[in-house]
Amino acid sequence: MAPLAYDLLDKDLDAKRHKRKRIVPRPNSYFMDVKCPGCFSITTVFSHAQTVILCAGCQTVLCQPSGGKTILTEGSSFRRKADF
């Protein structure tokens, strides 16, 4: 039996592959908490949102859609939600 060309348990190597070619398929999208730079309130946003997301407190734009992932505005920070 010949050894494998790559380690099947290496998560970093598997995460860089296309979503259909992974050993255990999982989506590329995720939810994230975005912090507003003005009022510091936290809003949950989908990573591939297709609409402009506004802050609930001060009505500033948090992120804008692009062809794929959303583009965060300057000064806003995000944290990826935990996978369940």
Short mmCIF file of C-alpha atoms in Angstrom, two decimals:
data_model
loop_
_atom_site.label_atom_id
_atom_site.label_comp_id
_atom_site.label_asym_id
_atom_site.label_seq_id
_atom_site.Cartn_x
_atom_site.Cartn_y
_atom_site.Cartn_z
CA MET A 1 0.00 0.00 0.00
CA ALA A 2 1.49 3.33 -1.08
CA PRO A 3 1.46 6.36 1.25
CA LEU A 4 -0.90 9.21 0.50
CA ALA A 5 0.39 12.30 -1.28
CA TYR A 6 -1.08 14.56 1.43
CA ASP A 7 -2.33 14.28 5.00
CA LEU A 8 -6.10 13.74 5.19
CA LEU A 9 -6.27 15.22 8.69
CA ASP A 10 -4.60 18.52 7.77
CA LYS A 11 -7.45 21.07 8.06
CA ASP A 12 -5.44 23.97 6.61
CA LEU A 13 -4.76 22.11 3.40
CA ASP A 14 -8.40 21.04 3.08
CA ALA A 15 -9.77 24.55 3.78
CA LYS A 16 -7.92 26.08 0.82
CA ARG A 17 -9.58 23.75 -1.67
CA HIS A 18 -12.69 24.50 -3.66
CA LYS A 19 -15.87 23.75 -1.72
CA ARG A 20 -16.78 20.83 -3.99
CA LYS A 21 -13.35 19.20 -3.83
CA ARG A 22 -13.02 19.06 -0.04
CA ILE A 23 -13.06 15.72 1.68
CA VAL A 24 -15.74 16.88 4.10
CA PRO A 25 -17.89 19.41 2.17
CA ARG A 26 -18.82 22.63 3.95
CA PRO A 27 -19.88 26.07 2.72
CA ASN A 28 -17.58 29.07 2.23
CA SER A 29 -20.09 31.48 3.79
CA TYR A 30 -20.47 32.32 7.47
CA PHE A 31 -22.14 34.74 9.86
CA MET A 32 -20.11 37.46 11.54
CA ASP A 33 -20.54 40.09 14.22
CA VAL A 34 -19.71 43.55 12.85
CA LYS A 35 -18.95 46.39 15.26
CA CYS A 36 -20.02 49.89 14.23
CA PRO A 37 -17.16 52.42 14.34
CA GLY A 38 -19.51 55.22 15.47
CA CYS A 39 -21.68 53.83 18.25
CA PHE A 40 -19.85 50.51 18.89
CA SER A 41 -23.04 48.44 18.61
CA ILE A 42 -22.73 44.89 17.26
CA THR A 43 -24.80 43.64 14.30
CA THR A 44 -24.89 40.09 12.95
CA VAL A 45 -24.24 40.03 9.19
CA PHE A 46 -24.05 37.23 6.61
CA SER A 47 -20.66 37.10 4.87
CA HIS A 48 -22.22 37.03 1.39
CA ALA A 49 -25.02 39.55 2.04
CA GLN A 50 -26.61 41.00 -1.08
CA THR A 51 -27.99 44.22 0.43
CA VAL A 52 -26.44 47.23 2.14
CA ILE A 53 -26.36 46.67 5.91
CA LEU A 54 -26.99 49.72 8.14
CA CYS A 55 -26.27 50.10 11.84
CA ALA A 56 -29.43 49.89 13.93
CA GLY A 57 -28.24 52.61 16.30
CA CYS A 58 -26.77 55.38 14.14
CA GLN A 59 -27.80 54.39 10.55
CA THR A 60 -24.23 54.31 9.19
CA VAL A 61 -23.36 51.82 6.45
CA LEU A 62 -21.57 48.77 7.88
CA CYS A 63 -21.00 46.80 4.68
CA GLN A 64 -21.81 46.88 1.00
CA PRO A 65 -22.39 43.96 -1.37
CA SER A 66 -19.95 42.96 -4.05
CA GLY A 67 -20.03 40.04 -6.46
CA GLY A 68 -19.23 37.57 -3.67
CA LYS A 69 -18.35 38.48 -0.11
CA THR A 70 -19.50 41.78 1.38
CA ILE A 71 -17.05 44.66 1.70
CA LEU A 72 -16.82 46.15 5.19
CA THR A 73 -16.63 49.91 5.51
CA GLU A 74 -13.49 51.61 6.76
CA GLY A 75 -13.15 51.44 10.55
CA SER A 76 -15.64 48.64 11.20
CA SER A 77 -14.32 45.43 12.68
CA PHE A 78 -15.74 41.92 12.55
CA ARG A 79 -15.53 38.58 14.34
CA ARG A 80 -16.53 35.32 12.73
CA LYS A 81 -19.30 33.51 14.58
CA ALA A 82 -18.57 30.06 15.97
CA ASP A 83 -19.48 27.11 13.77
CA PHE A 84 -22.05 24.77 15.23
#
